[in-house]
Coordinates of C-alpha atoms in Angstrom, one line a residue:
M1 CA 80.0 -97.4 238.5
S2 CA 83.5 -98.8 238.4
P3 CA 86.8 -96.9 238.2
T4 CA 88.1 -96.5 234.7
I5 CA 91.7 -95.9 235.8
P6 CA 93.5 -98.4 238.0
L7 CA 95.3 -97.1 241.1
N8 CA 98.6 -98.3 239.9
D9 CA 98.4 -95.6 237.2
F10 CA 98.7 -93.0 240.0
V11 CA 101.6 -91.8 242.2
L12 CA 101.0 -90.0 245.5
A13 CA 103.7 -87.3 245.9
I14 CA 104.2 -85.3 249.1
L15 CA 106.7 -82.5 249.9
V16 CA 107.4 -82.3 253.6
G17 CA 109.6 -79.9 255.5
E18 CA 112.8 -81.2 257.1
H19 CA 111.6 -80.5 260.6
H20 CA 108.0 -81.5 260.1
Q21 CA 108.3 -85.2 259.5
A22 CA 107.4 -86.2 263.0
T23 CA 104.3 -84.0 263.1
A24 CA 103.0 -84.0 259.6
A25 CA 99.3 -85.0 259.5
T26 CA 99.5 -86.5 256.0
L27 CA 102.3 -88.8 257.0
E28 CA 100.3 -89.9 260.0
C29 CA 97.4 -90.9 257.7
L30 CA 99.7 -92.6 255.3
E31 CA 100.9 -94.9 258.0
Q32 CA 97.6 -95.4 259.7
W33 CA 95.7 -96.3 256.5
R34 CA 98.7 -98.2 255.0
I35 CA 98.3 -96.1 251.8
S36 CA 101.6 -97.4 250.3
D37 CA 100.0 -100.9 250.0
A38 CA 97.5 -99.4 247.5
I39 CA 99.4 -96.7 245.6
A40 CA 103.0 -95.8 244.9
V41 CA 104.2 -93.0 247.2
D42 CA 106.9 -90.5 246.4
L43 CA 107.9 -88.7 249.7
V44 CA 110.3 -85.8 249.3
V45 CA 111.9 -84.2 252.3
N46 CA 112.7 -80.5 251.7
H47 CA 116.1 -80.0 253.3
N48 CA 116.8 -76.4 254.3
S49 CA 113.7 -75.3 252.3
Q50 CA 115.8 -75.3 249.2
L51 CA 113.1 -76.9 247.0
D52 CA 110.3 -74.7 245.8
Y53 CA 106.9 -76.2 244.8
F54 CA 107.3 -75.6 241.0
T55 CA 110.6 -77.5 240.9
F56 CA 109.1 -80.2 243.1
L57 CA 106.3 -80.8 240.6
E58 CA 108.6 -80.8 237.7
Q59 CA 110.9 -83.4 239.3
V60 CA 108.0 -85.6 240.4
R61 CA 106.7 -85.6 236.8
A62 CA 110.2 -86.4 235.4
R63 CA 110.5 -89.4 237.8
H64 CA 107.0 -90.8 237.0
L65 CA 106.4 -90.2 233.3
G66 CA 103.1 -91.7 232.1
K67 CA 101.6 -91.6 235.6
H68 CA 98.8 -89.5 237.0
L69 CA 100.0 -87.5 239.9
L70 CA 98.2 -87.0 243.3
I71 CA 100.0 -84.1 244.9
M72 CA 99.2 -83.5 248.5
H73 CA 100.4 -81.0 251.2
A74 CA 101.8 -82.5 254.4
D75 CA 99.2 -80.9 256.6
I76 CA 96.1 -82.9 255.7
F77 CA 94.1 -85.4 257.6
F78 CA 92.2 -87.7 255.3
A79 CA 89.7 -90.5 255.8
E80 CA 90.4 -94.2 255.4
D81 CA 88.2 -94.4 252.3
F82 CA 90.0 -91.4 250.7
L83 CA 91.4 -93.3 247.7
H84 CA 88.1 -95.1 247.1
R85 CA 86.2 -91.8 247.1
L86 CA 88.8 -90.3 244.7
M87 CA 88.4 -93.1 242.2
E88 CA 84.6 -92.9 242.6
Q89 CA 84.7 -89.2 241.6
I90 CA 87.0 -89.8 238.6
A91 CA 84.6 -92.6 237.5
L92 CA 81.7 -90.1 237.7
I93 CA 83.5 -87.7 235.3
E94 CA 84.6 -90.3 232.9
D95 CA 81.3 -92.2 232.8
A96 CA 79.8 -88.9 231.8
G97 CA 82.0 -89.0 228.7
L98 CA 84.2 -86.1 229.9
A99 CA 88.0 -85.6 229.8
W100 CA 89.8 -84.0 232.7
G101 CA 93.2 -82.4 233.3
L102 CA 93.1 -81.3 236.9
L103 CA 91.0 -82.3 239.9
G104 CA 90.9 -81.0 243.5
P105 CA 88.6 -80.7 246.5
A106 CA 88.5 -76.9 246.7
G107 CA 88.2 -74.2 244.1
V108 CA 86.0 -71.7 242.3
S109 CA 83.2 -73.2 240.3
Y110 CA 82.4 -72.0 236.8
P111 CA 80.4 -70.2 235.4
Y112 CA 79.0 -69.1 238.8
F113 CA 82.3 -68.2 240.5
K114 CA 81.3 -69.8 243.8
I115 CA 84.0 -71.0 246.2
V116 CA 83.4 -74.7 246.9
R117 CA 85.5 -76.4 249.6
N118 CA 84.7 -80.0 250.3
M119 CA 86.6 -80.0 253.6
V120 CA 86.9 -78.3 256.9
D121 CA 89.8 -75.8 257.0
H122 CA 91.1 -72.7 258.8
H123 CA 89.9 -70.5 256.0
G124 CA 86.5 -70.7 257.7
I125 CA 84.6 -71.9 254.6
L126 CA 82.7 -75.1 254.6
Y127 CA 80.6 -75.8 251.5
P128 CA 80.6 -79.5 250.7
F129 CA 79.0 -80.6 247.4
P130 CA 79.1 -84.2 246.3
H131 CA 79.2 -83.8 242.5
P132 CA 82.0 -82.7 240.2
L133 CA 81.7 -79.2 238.9
P134 CA 83.8 -77.3 236.4
A135 CA 86.2 -74.9 238.1
V136 CA 88.4 -72.1 237.0
H137 CA 90.7 -72.5 240.0
L138 CA 91.7 -75.2 242.5
D139 CA 93.4 -74.8 245.8
G140 CA 96.9 -76.3 245.7
H141 CA 96.7 -78.3 248.9
L142 CA 95.6 -81.3 246.9
L143 CA 95.7 -81.7 243.2
V144 CA 95.1 -84.7 240.9
I145 CA 97.1 -84.0 237.7
H146 CA 96.3 -86.0 234.5
K147 CA 99.4 -87.5 232.9
D148 CA 98.6 -85.7 229.6
L149 CA 98.7 -82.2 231.2
I150 CA 101.9 -80.3 230.2
F151 CA 103.4 -78.1 232.9
D152 CA 105.7 -75.7 231.1
F153 CA 106.2 -73.4 234.1
D154 CA 108.0 -70.1 233.7
K155 CA 111.6 -70.6 234.8
E156 CA 111.6 -67.2 236.4
Y157 CA 108.5 -67.6 238.4
R158 CA 109.1 -69.9 241.4
G159 CA 108.1 -70.2 245.0
F160 CA 105.3 -71.8 247.0
H161 CA 102.3 -69.9 245.6
H162 CA 100.2 -69.9 242.4
Y163 CA 101.4 -73.2 240.9
D164 CA 97.8 -74.2 241.3
T165 CA 96.6 -71.1 239.4
L166 CA 99.0 -71.7 236.6
L167 CA 98.2 -75.4 236.4
C168 CA 94.5 -74.6 236.1
I169 CA 95.2 -72.0 233.4
R170 CA 97.4 -74.4 231.4
S171 CA 94.8 -77.2 231.7
W172 CA 92.0 -75.1 230.2
A173 CA 94.4 -73.8 227.6
Q174 CA 95.2 -77.4 226.6
G175 CA 91.5 -78.3 226.3
L176 CA 91.4 -80.3 229.5
P177 CA 88.6 -79.3 231.9
V178 CA 89.3 -78.7 235.6
F179 CA 86.8 -80.0 238.2
T180 CA 86.2 -79.6 241.9
I181 CA 85.5 -83.0 243.4
N182 CA 84.3 -84.2 246.8
L183 CA 86.9 -85.8 249.0
P184 CA 86.9 -86.6 252.8
L185 CA 89.7 -84.6 254.3
R186 CA 90.7 -81.7 256.6
H187 CA 93.3 -79.2 255.6
L188 CA 95.2 -77.7 258.6
G189 CA 97.1 -75.0 256.7
Q190 CA 96.2 -71.4 257.3
G191 CA 98.3 -70.1 254.4
N192 CA 100.6 -67.1 254.2
V193 CA 98.3 -64.4 252.9
A194 CA 100.9 -61.7 252.8
E195 CA 103.3 -63.8 250.8
W196 CA 100.4 -65.0 248.5
Q197 CA 99.5 -61.3 247.8
E198 CA 103.1 -60.4 247.0
R199 CA 103.3 -63.4 244.6
S200 CA 100.0 -62.4 243.1
D201 CA 101.4 -59.0 242.2
F202 CA 104.2 -60.6 240.2
L203 CA 101.8 -63.1 238.6
G204 CA 99.5 -60.3 237.6
Q205 CA 102.3 -58.6 235.7
R206 CA 103.1 -61.9 233.8
L207 CA 99.5 -62.9 233.0
G208 CA 98.8 -59.4 231.8
K209 CA 101.1 -60.1 228.9
V210 CA 98.7 -63.0 227.8
Y211 CA 95.2 -62.0 228.9
G212 CA 93.1 -58.9 228.8
N213 CA 91.0 -59.9 231.8
K214 CA 90.9 -57.4 234.7
T215 CA 91.4 -60.2 237.2
I216 CA 91.7 -64.0 237.5
V217 CA 89.5 -65.4 240.2
T218 CA 91.1 -67.8 242.7
S219 CA 89.8 -69.4 245.9
M220 CA 92.2 -67.2 247.9
G221 CA 90.9 -64.0 246.2
P222 CA 91.3 -62.2 242.8
V223 CA 94.6 -61.8 241.1
K224 CA 94.6 -58.4 239.4
L225 CA 96.2 -58.4 235.9
D226 CA 98.4 -55.6 234.6
V227 CA 96.9 -55.7 231.1
Q228 CA 99.1 -54.5 228.3
T229 CA 97.8 -52.2 225.6
G230 CA 95.9 -54.0 222.9
M231 CA 95.6 -57.3 224.8
T232 CA 92.1 -58.6 224.4
R233 CA 92.4 -62.3 225.0
D234 CA 90.0 -63.5 227.6
F235 CA 90.9 -66.5 229.8
Y236 CA 87.2 -67.3 230.5
K237 CA 85.8 -66.8 227.0
H238 CA 88.6 -68.0 224.8
E239 CA 89.9 -71.0 226.9
V240 CA 87.4 -72.0 229.6
E241 CA 84.2 -71.6 227.6
A242 CA 85.7 -72.9 224.4
T243 CA 86.8 -76.0 226.1
L244 CA 83.4 -76.5 227.9
S245 CA 81.6 -76.1 224.5
R246 CA 83.7 -78.8 222.9
C247 CA 83.9 -81.3 225.8
F248 CA 80.3 -80.9 226.9
Q249 CA 78.6 -80.7 223.5
H250 CA 77.2 -84.3 223.9
R251 CA 75.3 -83.3 227.1
T252 CA 71.8 -82.0 226.6
R253 CA 70.6 -79.0 228.5
P254 CA 67.2 -79.7 230.1
D255 CA 64.2 -77.7 229.2
V256 CA 62.7 -75.2 231.7
T257 CA 59.1 -74.7 232.6
L258 CA 58.3 -71.4 234.3
I259 CA 55.2 -71.3 236.5
M260 CA 54.2 -67.7 237.2
R261 CA 51.9 -67.0 240.1
C262 CA 49.7 -63.9 239.9
S263 CA 47.9 -64.0 243.3
D264 CA 48.5 -60.5 244.5
C265 CA 49.2 -58.2 241.6
D266 CA 47.6 -56.1 238.9
E267 CA 47.6 -56.5 235.1
S268 CA 50.6 -54.2 234.7
D269 CA 52.7 -56.5 237.0
I270 CA 51.7 -59.6 234.9
R271 CA 52.5 -57.9 231.6
E272 CA 55.9 -56.8 232.8
A273 CA 56.7 -60.2 234.3
L274 CA 55.7 -61.8 231.0
L275 CA 58.0 -59.3 229.2
G276 CA 60.9 -60.5 231.3
V277 CA 60.1 -64.1 230.7
C278 CA 59.9 -63.7 226.9
G279 CA 63.1 -61.5 226.9
Q280 CA 65.2 -64.4 228.2
F281 CA 68.4 -65.2 226.2
E282 CA 67.1 -68.8 226.1
K283 CA 63.4 -69.2 226.1
A284 CA 61.5 -71.4 228.6
S285 CA 59.9 -74.5 227.0
R286 CA 56.6 -73.5 228.5
V287 CA 55.2 -70.7 230.7
I288 CA 52.2 -71.6 232.9
V289 CA 50.4 -68.6 234.3
L290 CA 48.3 -69.1 237.5
C291 CA 45.8 -66.3 238.0
S292 CA 42.2 -65.7 239.0
D293 CA 39.4 -66.3 236.6
Q294 CA 38.7 -62.6 236.3
L295 CA 42.4 -61.8 235.4
L296 CA 42.3 -64.7 232.9
T297 CA 39.5 -63.1 231.0
S298 CA 40.9 -59.6 231.0
L299 CA 44.4 -60.6 230.0
Q300 CA 43.5 -62.7 227.0
P301 CA 44.8 -60.1 224.5
A302 CA 48.1 -59.9 226.4
F303 CA 48.4 -63.7 226.5
G304 CA 47.6 -63.9 222.8
Y305 CA 50.5 -61.5 222.1
F306 CA 53.1 -63.3 224.3
E307 CA 52.1 -66.7 222.9
K308 CA 54.0 -65.7 219.8
F309 CA 57.2 -66.1 221.7
V310 CA 56.6 -68.8 224.3
D311 CA 54.3 -71.8 224.8
L312 CA 52.0 -70.1 227.2
L313 CA 49.3 -71.8 229.2
A314 CA 47.0 -69.8 231.5
L315 CA 45.3 -71.6 234.4
S316 CA 42.8 -70.5 237.0
P317 CA 41.5 -72.3 240.1
D318 CA 38.3 -74.3 239.9
P319 CA 35.6 -72.1 241.5
A320 CA 34.3 -75.2 243.3
I321 CA 37.6 -75.6 245.2
A322 CA 38.3 -73.6 248.3
V323 CA 41.9 -72.3 247.9
A324 CA 43.9 -71.0 250.8
A325 CA 45.4 -67.6 250.2
E326 CA 49.0 -68.8 250.9
D327 CA 48.8 -71.9 248.7
V328 CA 51.5 -71.5 246.1
L329 CA 49.7 -73.8 243.6
M330 CA 46.5 -71.6 243.8
G331 CA 44.3 -74.7 243.6
C332 CA 45.8 -75.7 240.2
G333 CA 48.0 -78.6 241.4
E334 CA 46.5 -81.3 239.2
A335 CA 46.3 -79.1 236.1
I336 CA 50.0 -78.2 236.6
K337 CA 51.1 -81.8 236.9
A338 CA 49.2 -82.7 233.7
S339 CA 50.9 -79.8 231.9
L340 CA 54.5 -80.7 232.7
P341 CA 56.8 -82.6 230.5
E342 CA 58.3 -85.9 231.7
S343 CA 61.7 -84.4 232.4
G344 CA 63.4 -81.1 232.7
L345 CA 63.3 -78.3 235.3
V346 CA 60.5 -76.2 236.8
V347 CA 60.7 -72.7 238.3
F348 CA 58.1 -70.9 240.4
L349 CA 58.0 -67.2 239.5
D350 CA 56.1 -64.5 241.3
A351 CA 54.6 -61.9 238.9
K352 CA 56.3 -59.1 241.0
T353 CA 59.8 -60.4 240.4
A354 CA 62.0 -59.2 237.5
L355 CA 64.3 -61.8 236.2
F356 CA 67.6 -61.1 234.5
P357 CA 67.7 -62.3 230.9
N358 CA 70.2 -65.0 231.7
Y359 CA 67.9 -66.8 234.3
V360 CA 66.7 -69.7 232.1
R361 CA 70.2 -70.0 230.4
D362 CA 71.9 -70.3 233.8
A363 CA 69.5 -72.8 235.1
R364 CA 70.0 -75.1 232.1
Q365 CA 73.7 -74.5 232.1
F366 CA 74.2 -75.7 235.7
H367 CA 72.4 -79.0 234.9
A368 CA 74.5 -79.5 231.8
L369 CA 77.9 -78.7 233.2
G370 CA 77.5 -80.4 236.6
V371 CA 78.2 -84.1 236.7
G372 CA 75.4 -86.1 238.4
V373 CA 73.3 -83.1 239.3
D374 CA 70.1 -84.5 237.7
D375 CA 68.3 -84.5 241.1
V376 CA 69.9 -81.3 242.5
V377 CA 67.9 -78.2 243.2
A378 CA 69.8 -75.0 242.1
V379 CA 69.2 -71.8 244.1
F380 CA 69.9 -68.5 242.5
D381 CA 70.9 -65.3 244.3
M382 CA 67.6 -63.5 244.5
N383 CA 67.2 -60.2 246.4
Y384 CA 63.6 -60.4 247.4
A385 CA 61.3 -58.7 249.9
V386 CA 59.0 -60.6 252.3
L387 CA 56.4 -59.4 254.7
E388 CA 57.5 -60.1 258.3
A389 CA 55.1 -59.5 261.2
D390 CA 56.2 -58.2 264.6
S391 CA 56.6 -60.3 267.7
E392 CA 52.8 -60.3 268.3
G393 CA 52.0 -61.3 264.8
R394 CA 50.7 -57.9 263.7
N395 CA 51.8 -55.0 261.5
P396 CA 53.7 -56.9 258.8
E397 CA 56.5 -54.9 257.3
P398 CA 58.8 -55.6 254.3
R399 CA 62.2 -57.1 255.0
L400 CA 64.8 -57.7 252.4
V401 CA 66.3 -61.1 251.8
E402 CA 69.6 -60.6 250.2
G403 CA 70.4 -63.7 248.1
W404 CA 74.2 -63.3 248.2
R405 CA 74.1 -63.8 252.0
T406 CA 72.6 -67.3 251.6
E407 CA 75.3 -69.9 251.8
T408 CA 73.9 -73.3 252.9
V409 CA 70.8 -75.3 253.4
E410 CA 71.1 -74.5 257.1
D411 CA 69.9 -71.0 256.3
I412 CA 66.5 -72.5 255.4
V413 CA 66.0 -74.9 258.3
S414 CA 67.2 -72.2 260.8
G415 CA 64.4 -69.9 259.9
A416 CA 65.7 -67.8 257.0
V417 CA 63.2 -67.0 254.2
I418 CA 64.4 -68.1 250.8
P419 CA 61.7 -67.3 248.3
L420 CA 60.4 -70.1 246.1
V421 CA 61.3 -68.1 243.0
S422 CA 65.0 -68.7 243.9
F423 CA 64.7 -72.5 243.4
V424 CA 65.2 -74.3 240.1
I425 CA 63.7 -77.7 240.7
P426 CA 64.0 -81.0 238.7
I427 CA 60.6 -82.0 237.6
A428 CA 60.9 -85.4 239.2
V429 CA 61.5 -83.8 242.6
F430 CA 58.6 -81.3 242.0
R431 CA 56.2 -84.1 241.1
S432 CA 57.3 -86.1 244.2
I433 CA 56.4 -83.1 246.5
L434 CA 53.0 -82.7 244.8
D435 CA 52.2 -86.4 245.1
R436 CA 53.1 -86.5 248.8
H437 CA 51.3 -83.3 249.8
I438 CA 47.7 -84.6 250.1
R439 CA 45.9 -82.0 252.2
G440 CA 46.2 -78.4 253.4
A441 CA 47.9 -75.4 251.8
L442 CA 51.3 -75.9 250.3
T443 CA 52.9 -72.7 251.5
E444 CA 56.2 -71.3 250.3
R445 CA 57.9 -72.2 253.6
L446 CA 56.5 -75.7 253.6
F447 CA 57.5 -76.2 249.9
A448 CA 61.1 -75.1 250.8
F449 CA 61.3 -77.5 253.7
K450 CA 60.0 -80.4 251.5
L451 CA 62.7 -79.6 249.0
V452 CA 65.5 -79.6 251.6
A453 CA 64.2 -82.9 253.0
Q454 CA 64.5 -84.9 249.8
A455 CA 66.9 -83.1 247.4
R456 CA 70.5 -81.8 247.4
I457 CA 70.8 -78.0 247.1
F458 CA 73.4 -76.0 245.3
F459 CA 73.5 -72.2 245.8
L460 CA 74.6 -70.5 242.7
R461 CA 76.5 -67.3 242.9
R462 CA 74.9 -65.4 240.1
L463 CA 72.1 -62.9 240.6
G464 CA 68.9 -64.2 239.1
G465 CA 66.6 -61.2 239.6
F466 CA 65.2 -58.5 241.8
L467 CA 62.0 -57.6 243.5
R468 CA 60.2 -55.0 241.4
T469 CA 59.3 -52.3 243.8
N470 CA 57.6 -49.0 243.2
M471 CA 60.0 -46.2 244.1
M472 CA 57.2 -44.1 245.6
H473 CA 56.5 -46.8 248.2
L474 CA 60.0 -46.6 249.4
S475 CA 60.5 -42.8 249.2
L476 CA 61.0 -42.7 253.0
S477 CA 63.1 -45.8 253.2
A478 CA 66.9 -46.1 253.3
G479 CA 69.4 -48.9 253.1
P480 CA 69.0 -52.1 251.2
M481 CA 65.3 -51.7 250.5
A482 CA 65.7 -48.4 248.7
E483 CA 68.8 -49.8 246.9
I484 CA 66.8 -52.8 245.6
A485 CA 64.1 -50.4 244.4
I486 CA 66.7 -48.6 242.4
H487 CA 67.9 -51.8 240.9
G488 CA 64.3 -52.7 240.1
E489 CA 63.9 -49.4 238.2
F490 CA 67.0 -50.2 236.3
L491 CA 65.6 -53.5 235.1
R492 CA 62.3 -51.8 234.3
A493 CA 64.1 -49.3 232.1
S494 CA 66.2 -52.1 230.5
Y495 CA 63.4 -54.4 229.5
P496 CA 62.1 -52.3 226.6
F497 CA 65.0 -53.8 224.7
A498 CA 63.3 -57.2 225.2
Y499 CA 60.2 -55.7 223.7
L500 CA 62.1 -54.5 220.8
W501 CA 63.7 -57.9 220.3
M502 CA 60.3 -59.5 220.3
K503 CA 58.9 -57.1 217.8
R504 CA 61.7 -57.8 215.3
H505 CA 61.6 -61.6 215.9
T506 CA 57.9 -62.3 216.1
N507 CA 56.7 -65.7 214.7
A508 CA 54.1 -63.8 212.7
P509 CA 55.9 -60.8 211.2
S510 CA 52.9 -59.9 209.0
A511 CA 50.6 -59.5 212.0
P512 CA 50.5 -56.1 213.5
V513 CA 52.0 -55.9 217.0
Q514 CA 49.6 -54.2 219.4
T515 CA 51.3 -51.8 221.8
P516 CA 49.7 -51.7 225.2
A517 CA 47.6 -48.6 225.7
I518 CA 49.5 -45.9 227.6
G519 CA 46.7 -45.4 230.0
S520 CA 46.2 -49.0 231.0
V521 CA 49.8 -49.9 232.0
H522 CA 52.6 -48.0 233.6
I523 CA 55.2 -47.3 230.9
S524 CA 58.4 -45.5 231.8
R525 CA 59.9 -42.7 229.6
E526 CA 62.6 -45.1 228.5
Q527 CA 60.0 -47.7 227.4
L528 CA 58.0 -45.0 225.5
L529 CA 61.2 -43.9 223.7
I530 CA 62.1 -47.5 222.7
M531 CA 58.6 -48.0 221.4
K532 CA 59.0 -45.0 219.1
L533 CA 62.5 -46.1 218.1
S534 CA 61.3 -49.6 217.2
R535 CA 59.5 -48.1 214.2
H536 CA 63.0 -47.2 212.8
P537 CA 65.2 -50.3 212.9
R538 CA 68.2 -48.6 211.2
I539 CA 68.3 -46.0 214.0
V540 CA 68.3 -48.7 216.6
D541 CA 71.1 -50.6 214.8
G542 CA 73.0 -47.3 214.7
I543 CA 72.6 -46.8 218.4
F544 CA 74.0 -50.2 219.2
M545 CA 76.9 -49.7 216.8
F546 CA 77.7 -46.3 218.3
N547 CA 77.6 -47.8 221.8
G548 CA 80.0 -50.5 220.8
L549 CA 82.4 -48.0 219.3
W550 CA 82.2 -45.8 222.4
K551 CA 83.1 -48.8 224.6
R552 CA 86.1 -49.7 222.5
L553 CA 87.2 -46.0 222.4
R554 CA 87.0 -45.8 226.2
R555 CA 89.0 -49.0 226.7
H556 CA 91.6 -47.6 224.3
L557 CA 91.9 -44.4 226.2
V558 CA 92.2 -46.2 229.5
M559 CA 95.0 -48.4 228.2
R560 CA 97.1 -45.4 227.0

């Protein structure tokens, strides 16, 4: 991998306060690493603080037309190989056949809205990630600006805040993607939060004239927009997603294989889990069900139905093989390996977990939009209950693992329980773990440790699913466990729409669809209603049409 752009096409520009020249960390690094020998440097001293950052950027661009700009605050310590690492990251992006308009080491990744800061700073956030990711916002302490990016700043909006926000918005609007990249540096600035918020209020008034979003997400926090009546333009949908679709259309989204374990569940759990799997916005390439031989026999009619929507393979352990109860493979390791494609992603799914319909789509999207993430394990937010024994190893009780609290790999190695269902694993990594695990049960904890030992991890900030919990079991509970049960009931009531979708899009429309017997599986009142409505497609279409009209009417009333 070699840089596609020479360093002499770049200019490093720094704005330093008049009284900070002797103590500026950036200037110290410039001298120590002899940066001016490798790249042109434009050092601007801000006498009497008369120069705001917007004007500084405009003047630097005017002095160096046709050059890429490397804009850096004066309070940054950076490593000796900083420029080498910068060119390496740019080469990663361009070798992937991607254009770029703006790069920076800290921002908000898209579409997962996760703050990524590849540095140590006083904001208290450290989340290094070595691969370029699309971002809707970059922190302004360091920006790499492509020579083709047009500034066109508002002449009436000046100061020292939100030039980074506006540059990111303009870059996406001009069809040039924005990326967070990995750079070795430390930012010393603590930021002026009060001034930032004041400037955010002014910015929200101006952006509300252009976009109908409620907020624009930045690494410092959301900027609330004062949306004007009738404004429906969406920054993320109309500019970010449109640019991603065009620039990333040559990148193939990998297929996903879902492995569903049914070790401690009943038939209704399995049916409902399969309903969630088949109701995904994007279907998995294959669903492998691991269950006992007894369940395999009794569920054949259900498997036959769901095979109309997904490539479904049901496996049961060899009776001659002794299987440990905690073994996540359920004695089917060899059969699983033989059933997997050569490439793609694999997900372990517990039959008692309800997935959101975007689970498969999000897994594929991360591996298509991230640059160089072929061997990266993605971890979804997943609120999940685990059994935890007391100090004497007795009386296990359920404890909720809240996915949004998980930030880094250290959460795993320090003893936290991250369920295997949270992990989206590249098949090559998955095969490697199976090949190296020769004897003993492959437990959920052991599997997670093996993943951490040999693969990079990225924690996505988008909820992948919930634990499906019976409300009656938690009638005496309070707090997050009861809350998650309520969410589980919401999902249970929502998934009949997946059933309706399947009925109307079956691969064999002439074949009668068998509705599960009411007495054999728990069906909520909402599900029963939808089953009845499914016999009348026009009524269903009318319901959705009325719902859309009602939403638009409410939005109109709020804007008045």
